[in-house]
Structure formats: C-alpha cells, structure tokens
Tab-separated table of C-alpha atoms in Angstrom:
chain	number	residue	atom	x	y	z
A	636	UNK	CA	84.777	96.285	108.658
A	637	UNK	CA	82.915	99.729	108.449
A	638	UNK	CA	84.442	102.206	106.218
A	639	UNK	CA	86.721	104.836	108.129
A	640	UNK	CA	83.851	107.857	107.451
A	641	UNK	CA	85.120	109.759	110.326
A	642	UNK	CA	87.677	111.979	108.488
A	643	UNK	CA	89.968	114.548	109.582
A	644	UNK	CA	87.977	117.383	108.853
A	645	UNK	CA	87.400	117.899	112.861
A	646	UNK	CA	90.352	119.336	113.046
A	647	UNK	CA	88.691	122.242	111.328
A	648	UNK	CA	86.139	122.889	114.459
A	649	UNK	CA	86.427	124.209	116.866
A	650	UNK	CA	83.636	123.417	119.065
A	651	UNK	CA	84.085	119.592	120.541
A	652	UNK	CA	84.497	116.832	118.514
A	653	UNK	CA	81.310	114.317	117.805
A	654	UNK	CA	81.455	110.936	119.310
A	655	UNK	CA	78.960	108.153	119.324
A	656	UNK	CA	77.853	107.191	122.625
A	657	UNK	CA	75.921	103.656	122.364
A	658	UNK	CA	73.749	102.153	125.020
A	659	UNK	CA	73.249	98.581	124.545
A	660	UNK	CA	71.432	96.361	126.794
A	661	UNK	CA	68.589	94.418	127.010
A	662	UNK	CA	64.858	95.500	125.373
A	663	UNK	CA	63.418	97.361	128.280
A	664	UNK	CA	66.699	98.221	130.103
A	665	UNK	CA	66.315	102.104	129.772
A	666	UNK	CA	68.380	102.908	126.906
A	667	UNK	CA	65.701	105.057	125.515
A	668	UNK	CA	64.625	106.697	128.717
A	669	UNK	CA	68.511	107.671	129.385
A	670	UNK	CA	69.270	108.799	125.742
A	671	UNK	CA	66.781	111.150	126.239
A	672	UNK	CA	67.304	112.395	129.397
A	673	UNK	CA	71.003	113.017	128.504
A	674	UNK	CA	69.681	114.457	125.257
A	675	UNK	CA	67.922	117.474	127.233
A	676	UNK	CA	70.519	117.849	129.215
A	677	UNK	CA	73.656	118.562	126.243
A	678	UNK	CA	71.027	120.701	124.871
A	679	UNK	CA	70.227	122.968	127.343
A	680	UNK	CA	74.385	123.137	126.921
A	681	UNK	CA	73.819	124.171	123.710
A	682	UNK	CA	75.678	121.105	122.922
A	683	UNK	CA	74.802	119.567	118.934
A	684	UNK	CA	73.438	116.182	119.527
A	685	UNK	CA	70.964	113.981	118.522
A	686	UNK	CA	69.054	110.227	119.418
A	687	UNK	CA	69.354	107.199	117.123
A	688	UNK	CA	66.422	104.871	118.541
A	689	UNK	CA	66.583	101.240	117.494
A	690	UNK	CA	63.211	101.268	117.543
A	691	UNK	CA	62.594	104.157	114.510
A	692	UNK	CA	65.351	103.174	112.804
A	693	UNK	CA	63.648	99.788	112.141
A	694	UNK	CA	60.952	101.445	111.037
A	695	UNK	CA	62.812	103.782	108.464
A	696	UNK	CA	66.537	103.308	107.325
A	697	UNK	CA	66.360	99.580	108.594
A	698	UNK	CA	63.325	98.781	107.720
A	699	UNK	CA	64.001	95.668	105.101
A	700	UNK	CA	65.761	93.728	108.502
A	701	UNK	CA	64.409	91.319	110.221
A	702	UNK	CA	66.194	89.936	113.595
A	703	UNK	CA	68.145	86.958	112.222
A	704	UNK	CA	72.085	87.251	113.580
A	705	UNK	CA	72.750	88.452	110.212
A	706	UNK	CA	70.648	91.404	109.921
A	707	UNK	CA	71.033	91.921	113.221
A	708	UNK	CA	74.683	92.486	112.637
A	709	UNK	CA	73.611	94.557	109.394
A	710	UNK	CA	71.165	96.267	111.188
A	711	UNK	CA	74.072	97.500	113.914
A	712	UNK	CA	76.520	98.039	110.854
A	713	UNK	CA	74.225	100.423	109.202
A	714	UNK	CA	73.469	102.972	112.574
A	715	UNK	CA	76.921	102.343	112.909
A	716	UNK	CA	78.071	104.092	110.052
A	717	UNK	CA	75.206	106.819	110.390
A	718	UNK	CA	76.285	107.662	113.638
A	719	UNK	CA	79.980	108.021	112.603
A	720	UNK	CA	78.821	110.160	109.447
A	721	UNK	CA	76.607	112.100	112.360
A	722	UNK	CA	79.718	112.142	114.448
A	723	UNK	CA	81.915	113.596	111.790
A	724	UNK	CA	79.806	116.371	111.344
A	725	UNK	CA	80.124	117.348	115.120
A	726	UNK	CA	77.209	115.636	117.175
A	727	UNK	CA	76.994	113.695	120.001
A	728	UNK	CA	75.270	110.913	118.896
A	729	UNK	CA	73.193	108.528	121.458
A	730	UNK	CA	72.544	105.348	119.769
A	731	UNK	CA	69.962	103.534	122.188
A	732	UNK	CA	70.048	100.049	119.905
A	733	UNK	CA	69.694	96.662	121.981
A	734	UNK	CA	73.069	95.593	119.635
A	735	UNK	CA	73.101	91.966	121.146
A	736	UNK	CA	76.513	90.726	119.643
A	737	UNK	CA	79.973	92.307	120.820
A	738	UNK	CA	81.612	91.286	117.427
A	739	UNK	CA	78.994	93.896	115.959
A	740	UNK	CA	80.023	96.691	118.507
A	741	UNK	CA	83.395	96.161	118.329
A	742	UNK	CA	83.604	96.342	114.592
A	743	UNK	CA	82.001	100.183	115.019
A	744	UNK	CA	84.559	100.893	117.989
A	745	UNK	CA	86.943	99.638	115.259
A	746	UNK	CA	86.040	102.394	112.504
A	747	UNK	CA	85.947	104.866	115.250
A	748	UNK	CA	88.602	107.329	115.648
A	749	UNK	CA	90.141	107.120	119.525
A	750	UNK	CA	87.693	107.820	122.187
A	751	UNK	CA	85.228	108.805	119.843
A	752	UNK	CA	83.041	105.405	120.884
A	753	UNK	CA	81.997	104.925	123.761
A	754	UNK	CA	80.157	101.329	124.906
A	755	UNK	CA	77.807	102.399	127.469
A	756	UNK	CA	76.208	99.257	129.207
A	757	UNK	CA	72.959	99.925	130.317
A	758	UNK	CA	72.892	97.393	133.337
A	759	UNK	CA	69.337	96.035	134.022
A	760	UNK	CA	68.542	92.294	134.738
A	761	UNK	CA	66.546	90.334	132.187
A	762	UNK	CA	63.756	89.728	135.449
A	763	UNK	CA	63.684	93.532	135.952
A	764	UNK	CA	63.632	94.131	131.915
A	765	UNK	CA	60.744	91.503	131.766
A	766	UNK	CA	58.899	93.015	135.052
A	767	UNK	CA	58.980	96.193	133.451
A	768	UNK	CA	57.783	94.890	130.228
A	769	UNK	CA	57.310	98.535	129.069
A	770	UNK	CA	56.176	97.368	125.666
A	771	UNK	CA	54.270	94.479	126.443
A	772	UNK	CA	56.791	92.185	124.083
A	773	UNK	CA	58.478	90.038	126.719
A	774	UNK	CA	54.755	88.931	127.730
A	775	UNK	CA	54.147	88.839	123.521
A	776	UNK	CA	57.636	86.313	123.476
A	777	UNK	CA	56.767	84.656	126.278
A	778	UNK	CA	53.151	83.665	124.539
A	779	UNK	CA	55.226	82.563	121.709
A	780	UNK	CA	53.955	85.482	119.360
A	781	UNK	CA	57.517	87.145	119.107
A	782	UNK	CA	60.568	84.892	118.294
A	783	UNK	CA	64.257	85.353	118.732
A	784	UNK	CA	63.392	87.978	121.384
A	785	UNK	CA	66.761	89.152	122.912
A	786	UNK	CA	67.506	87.281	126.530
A	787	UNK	CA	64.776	84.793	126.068
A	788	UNK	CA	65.359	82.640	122.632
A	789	UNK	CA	68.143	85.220	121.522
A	790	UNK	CA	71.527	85.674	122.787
A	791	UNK	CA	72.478	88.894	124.689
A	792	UNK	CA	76.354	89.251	124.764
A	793	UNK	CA	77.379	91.387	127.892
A	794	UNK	CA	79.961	94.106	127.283
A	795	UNK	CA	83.427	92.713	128.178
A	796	UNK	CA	85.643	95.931	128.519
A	797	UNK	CA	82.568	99.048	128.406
A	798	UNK	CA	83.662	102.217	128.750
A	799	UNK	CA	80.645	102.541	131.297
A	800	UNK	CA	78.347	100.927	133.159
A	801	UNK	CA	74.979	102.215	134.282
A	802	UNK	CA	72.795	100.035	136.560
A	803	UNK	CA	69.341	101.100	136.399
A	804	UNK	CA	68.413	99.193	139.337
A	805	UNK	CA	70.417	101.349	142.065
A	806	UNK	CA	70.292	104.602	140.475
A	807	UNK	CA	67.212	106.674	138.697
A	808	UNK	CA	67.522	107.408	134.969
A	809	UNK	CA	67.870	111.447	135.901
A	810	UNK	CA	71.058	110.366	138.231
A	811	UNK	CA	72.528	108.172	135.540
A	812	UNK	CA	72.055	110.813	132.661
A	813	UNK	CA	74.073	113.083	134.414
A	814	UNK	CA	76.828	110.687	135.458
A	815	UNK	CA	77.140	110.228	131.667
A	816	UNK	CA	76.677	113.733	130.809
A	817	UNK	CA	79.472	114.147	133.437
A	818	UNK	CA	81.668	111.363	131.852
A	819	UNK	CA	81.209	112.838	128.252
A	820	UNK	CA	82.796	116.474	129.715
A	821	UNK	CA	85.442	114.591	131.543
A	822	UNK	CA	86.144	113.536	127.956
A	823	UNK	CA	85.812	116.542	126.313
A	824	UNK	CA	82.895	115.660	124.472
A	825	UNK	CA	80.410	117.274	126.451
B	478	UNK	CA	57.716	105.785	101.472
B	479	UNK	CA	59.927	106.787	103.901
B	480	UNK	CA	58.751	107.010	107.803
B	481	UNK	CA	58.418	110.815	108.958
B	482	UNK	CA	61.707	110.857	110.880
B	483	UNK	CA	62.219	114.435	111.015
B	484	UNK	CA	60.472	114.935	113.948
B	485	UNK	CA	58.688	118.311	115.936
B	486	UNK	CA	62.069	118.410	118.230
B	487	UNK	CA	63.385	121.483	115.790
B	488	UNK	CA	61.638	123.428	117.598
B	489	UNK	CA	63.228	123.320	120.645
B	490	UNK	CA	66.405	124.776	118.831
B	491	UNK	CA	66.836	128.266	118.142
B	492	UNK	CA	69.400	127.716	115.747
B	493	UNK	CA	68.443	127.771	111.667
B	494	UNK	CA	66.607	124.125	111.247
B	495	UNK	CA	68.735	121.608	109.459
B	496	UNK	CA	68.214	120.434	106.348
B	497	UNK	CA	68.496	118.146	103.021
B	498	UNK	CA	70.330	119.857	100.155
B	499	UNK	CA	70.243	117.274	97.360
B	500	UNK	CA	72.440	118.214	94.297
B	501	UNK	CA	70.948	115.540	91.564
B	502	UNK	CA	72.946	115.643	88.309
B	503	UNK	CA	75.271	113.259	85.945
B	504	UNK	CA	78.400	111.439	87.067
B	505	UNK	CA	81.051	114.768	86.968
B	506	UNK	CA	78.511	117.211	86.397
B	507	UNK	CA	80.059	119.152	89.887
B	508	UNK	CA	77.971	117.943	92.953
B	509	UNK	CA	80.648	117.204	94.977
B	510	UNK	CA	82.675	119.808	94.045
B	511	UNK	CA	80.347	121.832	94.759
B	512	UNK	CA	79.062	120.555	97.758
B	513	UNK	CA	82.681	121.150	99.314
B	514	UNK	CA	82.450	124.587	98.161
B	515	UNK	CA	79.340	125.054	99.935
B	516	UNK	CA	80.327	123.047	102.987
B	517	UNK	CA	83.867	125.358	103.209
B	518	UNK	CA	81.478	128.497	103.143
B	519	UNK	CA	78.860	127.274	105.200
B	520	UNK	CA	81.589	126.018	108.103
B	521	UNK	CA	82.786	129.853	107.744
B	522	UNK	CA	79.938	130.947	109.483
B	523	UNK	CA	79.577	128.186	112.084
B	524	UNK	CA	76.634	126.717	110.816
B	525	UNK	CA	76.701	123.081	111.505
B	526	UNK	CA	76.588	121.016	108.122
B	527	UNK	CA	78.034	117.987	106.130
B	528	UNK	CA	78.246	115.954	103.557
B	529	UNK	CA	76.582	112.584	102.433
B	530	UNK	CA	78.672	111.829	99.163
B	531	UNK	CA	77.767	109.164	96.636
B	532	UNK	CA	80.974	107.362	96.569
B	533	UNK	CA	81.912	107.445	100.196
B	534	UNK	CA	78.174	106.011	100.825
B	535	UNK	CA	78.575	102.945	98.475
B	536	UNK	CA	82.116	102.132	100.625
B	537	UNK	CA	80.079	102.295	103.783
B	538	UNK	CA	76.361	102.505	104.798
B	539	UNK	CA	75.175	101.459	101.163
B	540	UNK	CA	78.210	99.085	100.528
B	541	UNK	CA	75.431	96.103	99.712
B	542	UNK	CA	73.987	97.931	96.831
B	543	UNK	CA	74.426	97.716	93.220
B	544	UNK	CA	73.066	100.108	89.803
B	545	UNK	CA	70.118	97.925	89.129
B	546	UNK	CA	66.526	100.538	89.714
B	547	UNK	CA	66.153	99.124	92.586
B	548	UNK	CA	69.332	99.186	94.494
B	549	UNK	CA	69.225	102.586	93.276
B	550	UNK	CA	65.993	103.160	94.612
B	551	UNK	CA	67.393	101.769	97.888
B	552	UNK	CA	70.294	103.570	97.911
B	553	UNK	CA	68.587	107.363	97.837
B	554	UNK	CA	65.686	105.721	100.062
B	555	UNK	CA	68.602	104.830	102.922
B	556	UNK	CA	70.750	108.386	102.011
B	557	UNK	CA	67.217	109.936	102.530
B	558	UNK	CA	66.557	108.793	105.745
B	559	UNK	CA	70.064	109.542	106.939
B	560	UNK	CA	69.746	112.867	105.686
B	561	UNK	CA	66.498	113.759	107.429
B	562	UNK	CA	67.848	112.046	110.932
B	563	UNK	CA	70.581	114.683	110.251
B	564	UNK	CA	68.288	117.345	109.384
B	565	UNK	CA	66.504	116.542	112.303
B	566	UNK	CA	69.592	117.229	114.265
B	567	UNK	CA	69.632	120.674	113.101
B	568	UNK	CA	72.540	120.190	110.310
B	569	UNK	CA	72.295	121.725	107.091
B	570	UNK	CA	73.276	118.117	105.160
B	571	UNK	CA	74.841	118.972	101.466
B	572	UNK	CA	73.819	115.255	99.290
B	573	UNK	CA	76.273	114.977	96.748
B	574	UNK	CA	74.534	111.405	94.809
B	575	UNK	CA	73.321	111.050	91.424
B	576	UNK	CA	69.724	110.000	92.153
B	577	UNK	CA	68.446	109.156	88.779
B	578	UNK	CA	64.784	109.169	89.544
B	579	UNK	CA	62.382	111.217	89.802
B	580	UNK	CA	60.450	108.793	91.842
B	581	UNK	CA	63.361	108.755	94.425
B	582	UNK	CA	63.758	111.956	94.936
B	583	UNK	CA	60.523	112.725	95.324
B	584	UNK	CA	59.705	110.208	98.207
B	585	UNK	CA	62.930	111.994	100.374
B	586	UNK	CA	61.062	114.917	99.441
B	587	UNK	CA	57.567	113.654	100.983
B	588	UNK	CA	59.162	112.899	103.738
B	589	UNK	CA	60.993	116.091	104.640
B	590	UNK	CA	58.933	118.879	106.672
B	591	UNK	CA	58.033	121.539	104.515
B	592	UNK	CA	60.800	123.425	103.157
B	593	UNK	CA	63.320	121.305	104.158
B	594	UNK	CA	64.511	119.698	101.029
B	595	UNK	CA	65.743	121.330	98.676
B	596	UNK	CA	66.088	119.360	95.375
B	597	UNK	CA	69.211	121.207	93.332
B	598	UNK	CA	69.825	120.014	89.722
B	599	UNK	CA	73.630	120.428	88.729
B	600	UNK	CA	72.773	121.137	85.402
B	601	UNK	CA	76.247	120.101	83.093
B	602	UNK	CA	75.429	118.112	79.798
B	603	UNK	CA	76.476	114.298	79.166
B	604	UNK	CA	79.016	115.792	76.281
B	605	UNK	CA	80.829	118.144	79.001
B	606	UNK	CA	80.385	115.378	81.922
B	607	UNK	CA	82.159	112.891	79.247
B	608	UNK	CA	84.976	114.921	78.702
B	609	UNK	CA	85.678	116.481	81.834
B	610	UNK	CA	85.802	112.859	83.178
B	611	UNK	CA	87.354	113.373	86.840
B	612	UNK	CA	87.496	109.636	87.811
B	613	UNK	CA	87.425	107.942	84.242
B	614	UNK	CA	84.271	106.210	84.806
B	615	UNK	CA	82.953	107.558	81.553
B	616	UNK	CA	86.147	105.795	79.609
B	617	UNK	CA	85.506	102.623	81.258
B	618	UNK	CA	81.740	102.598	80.604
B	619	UNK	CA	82.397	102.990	76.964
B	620	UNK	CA	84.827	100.523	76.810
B	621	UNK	CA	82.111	98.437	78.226
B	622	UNK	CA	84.228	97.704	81.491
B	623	UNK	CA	81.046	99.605	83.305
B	624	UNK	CA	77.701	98.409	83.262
B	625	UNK	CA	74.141	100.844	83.999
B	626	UNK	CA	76.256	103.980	84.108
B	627	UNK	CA	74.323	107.142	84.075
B	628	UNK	CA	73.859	108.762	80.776
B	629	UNK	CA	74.797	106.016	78.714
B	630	UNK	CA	73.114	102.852	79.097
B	631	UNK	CA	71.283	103.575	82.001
B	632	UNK	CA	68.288	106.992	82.493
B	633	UNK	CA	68.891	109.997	84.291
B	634	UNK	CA	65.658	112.122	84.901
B	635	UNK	CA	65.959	115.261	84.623
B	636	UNK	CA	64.486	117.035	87.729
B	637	UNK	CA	60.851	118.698	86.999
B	638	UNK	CA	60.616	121.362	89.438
B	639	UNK	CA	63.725	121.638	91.160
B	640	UNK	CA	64.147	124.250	93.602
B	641	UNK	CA	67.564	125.377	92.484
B	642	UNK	CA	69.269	124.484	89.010
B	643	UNK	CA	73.443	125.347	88.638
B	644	UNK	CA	74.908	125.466	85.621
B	645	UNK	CA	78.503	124.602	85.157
B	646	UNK	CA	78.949	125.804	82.002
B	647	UNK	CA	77.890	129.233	82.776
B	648	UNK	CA	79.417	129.760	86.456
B	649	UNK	CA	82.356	128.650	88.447
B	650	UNK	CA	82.045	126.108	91.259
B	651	UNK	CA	82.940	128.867	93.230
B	652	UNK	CA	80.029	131.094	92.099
B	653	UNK	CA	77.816	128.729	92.508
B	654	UNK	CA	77.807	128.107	96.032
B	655	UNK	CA	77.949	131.614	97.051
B	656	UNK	CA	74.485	131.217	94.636
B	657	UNK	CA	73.625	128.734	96.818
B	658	UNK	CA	74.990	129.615	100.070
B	659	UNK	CA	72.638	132.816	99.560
B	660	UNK	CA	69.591	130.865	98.268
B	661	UNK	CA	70.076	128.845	101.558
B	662	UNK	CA	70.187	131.898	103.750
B	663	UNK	CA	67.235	133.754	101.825
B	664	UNK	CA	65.155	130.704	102.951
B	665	UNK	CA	66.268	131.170	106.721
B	666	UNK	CA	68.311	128.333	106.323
B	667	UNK	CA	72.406	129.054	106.573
C-alpha cells in the first residue's frame, strides 16, 4: 500500500483540487501524444498541470528498474506516489506510464483520495500499436533484441472498471484530448 | 547524475518558475518547521508550492531505503528528481531532508536550471538539536536503539557555499521565513 500523501491541506485552496489522471495502455497506444495534447489545452486554461512520461522517468527517478513484474510494480508505485505528492500540491497530473498490472493501479487508486484518480484506458489494439511501431521497439522485440516487451512476451492487464476509455482508432488524439479535458471539468478538476 | 528533467516548457508560463528550496541541516535543527512557515506564507500569496518532507518520503516514495551512504545517496538522488519534475511544473517545492552530503546535494544542484536550486543550510548546532529533541530520535540514538544517526555516529557536511544559511539560535522560525520568503521573491521567485 502507498502511503496516504494526499493530505487535507486542499481544503486550504481554493483553485481546483489536483488529481492524477493515468493513461495506461499498450507501448505505442498514444498515451504520450494525448497527455500532451490535453497538457496544452489545461494550460491555455491557466490550469496547473504537468506530464509524468514513463519513458523519462526511467531515465531519471526510475532509473535503477528494470522490467521484471517486480520493478515493474515498483516502478508504478514510485510515479504513483510522485503524482499524489504532485496532486497534493494542486496539479493535474497526466501520468502516460504503460502500468501493465491492475493490482499496481489499483493500489494508487487506493491511496487516492475520492475521485482524485482517474484510470484512463487508452484503447489501441496491440496490431495497430505494433503497425505504428513509433519507436521502432515492437520490430526490436519481435527480432528478439527487447524481452518482456508488454503484449508480446509480457502481460498487458486491460482496465476492468476505467473511469474512461479512449479508442484511438475511431477518434484523433486532438478529439480525444478534449473529451478528457471535458471529462476532467465535468469533474471539477479542470 | 541526475537526467536534466527540468525541461525548456517554463517558458511557456508566465507565472514565477518553480523551484527546489532545499533546507539541509541536523535532525531538529528547524527545516520542517520552517518549511511550513514558508509554505503558510507562500500559499498567502497564491503562489503554487509544497513540501517534500524527510519523514513523510521514507513512509512513501523512498520507503525501500535505509541510512547506509548509499541509500542516502539514493534517497536525495530520487527527492531530487521529484523536486525538479515539480519545479518543472512551475511549483516553488520547499525540501525539508537532512541530506548529509555534499556530494548529494550538489548533483540535485547540477541538475537544476540555473538559479533554480537554492541550497539553504538550517544552521542549529548538534548541542541545541540534542536538546530540543522534537521526536526523541536523539535519546534513542544514544541509547544505542538508533543506528547512523546524523551527528553522532554518522557525518553531516556542512554546506560550502550555500545560498541561504538560517540560524535558529538567533531568529524565530517565524523570522526566518519572512527572511526567506523575501530572499525568494528578490530572486523573482515567490
């Protein structure tokens, strides 16, 4: 269990509350591509907010992990409690972090206060993810130079109750920022 | 070293750019206290902030980590990089954590944009840390219930060219963060 980091002091703001917003899905779904476009689009609200990319944070505050289940689960635990600390302090945070395992997610939902996480499943097939290939690593798994790759020798654990669903394949990535940005005001996050 | 993760995106704000406010010093030499103080004043005036304390870290994002050099080295590596993502986001991020080395602190420091971190000793000696004692810990370690504390059997470095030293003895908590609060704002900052 994650600490509960996100404290009461909200209730001394009074702009809106912070509230992590993760996109999970498959490597190559668009979680990036839609964090970002919903990023411009809270700012140009003047809206506090911010990006936590899986792929950076691998590179800096989760650097030492490596993509066994374990550290994968240590790896979610970790932006997991940075996003709540971000969250406390007011911020919208978009975590765009493949997260495979919905024991991991849930135990951040968990140490969430209510409706302060929200599961956002970004909803691309593992043949469009791999056509796409933006990165070139399903073709570097695929050659065998990349194991326990996420929906090829790794499992992928679909969201069983999301919050939201956004299916890359019938809508653009502009269309399904601003569904979300329109879902985080309905909230009052946004 | 840490990866550059304060990125170019600050200037798409016109709010003050966020940044890391480390207050170094002994176990009860005032960070925190002061920190809060800072925090309070700082909220006053609607500029976004926090606080990444030392004792709610080790419960949560640093929960793994021991005293040992290196897990302490880890510990204000990981803090750092959560700092600066925060930073990044345009908060003003008070770090209330011992950080016994130099070496630490100065690799946070590398990594921040230019006048961005702002190392702050809390100057109080060991005798008036010892018997102020807020949480006891200073008991326990010399009853040799505590192992590596701080002071005693384990090195604290005193900062070399801090930006800002406070010194408890001299000045109230109170007086201090105004001292501080107005250092922050001289360097466009709060």
């Amino acid at each position: 269990m994650l600490s509960g980091v996100v404290s009461a002091s909200a209730s001394e703001r009074t702009s809106p509350p912070g509230a992590v917003v993760w996109l999970t899905g498959l490597s190559g779904a668009g979680k990036s591509t839609i964090a970002e476009a919903v990023v411009a689009r809270l700012r140009a609200r003047g809206r506090p907010c911010t990006i936590l990319d899986g792929d950076k944070v691998r590179t800096g505050l989760c650097r030492d992990l490596g993509f066994s289940p374990e550290d994968r689960a240590e790896n979610v635990r970790r932006i997991g409690e940075v996003g709540l600390l971000m969250a406390d302090a007011g911020l919208v945070v978009l975590v765009a972090v493949i997260a495979p395992y919905q024991r991991d997610r849930d135990i951040v939902r968990e140490a969430a206060p209510e409706g302060r996480f929200l599961e956002v499943f970004v909803d691309t097939p593992l043949s469009v993810c791999e056509s796409r290939d933006p990165k070139g690593l399903y073709a570097k798994a695929r050659a065998g130079l990349l194991r326990d790759f996420t929906g090829l020798d790794a499992p992928y654990e679909v969201p069983t109750e999301p919050e939201i669903v956004l299916r890359t394949t019938v809508s653009s990535a502009d269309d399904l920022a601003d569904a979300l940005v329109a879902a985080l005001a309905q909230r009052g996050l946004a």
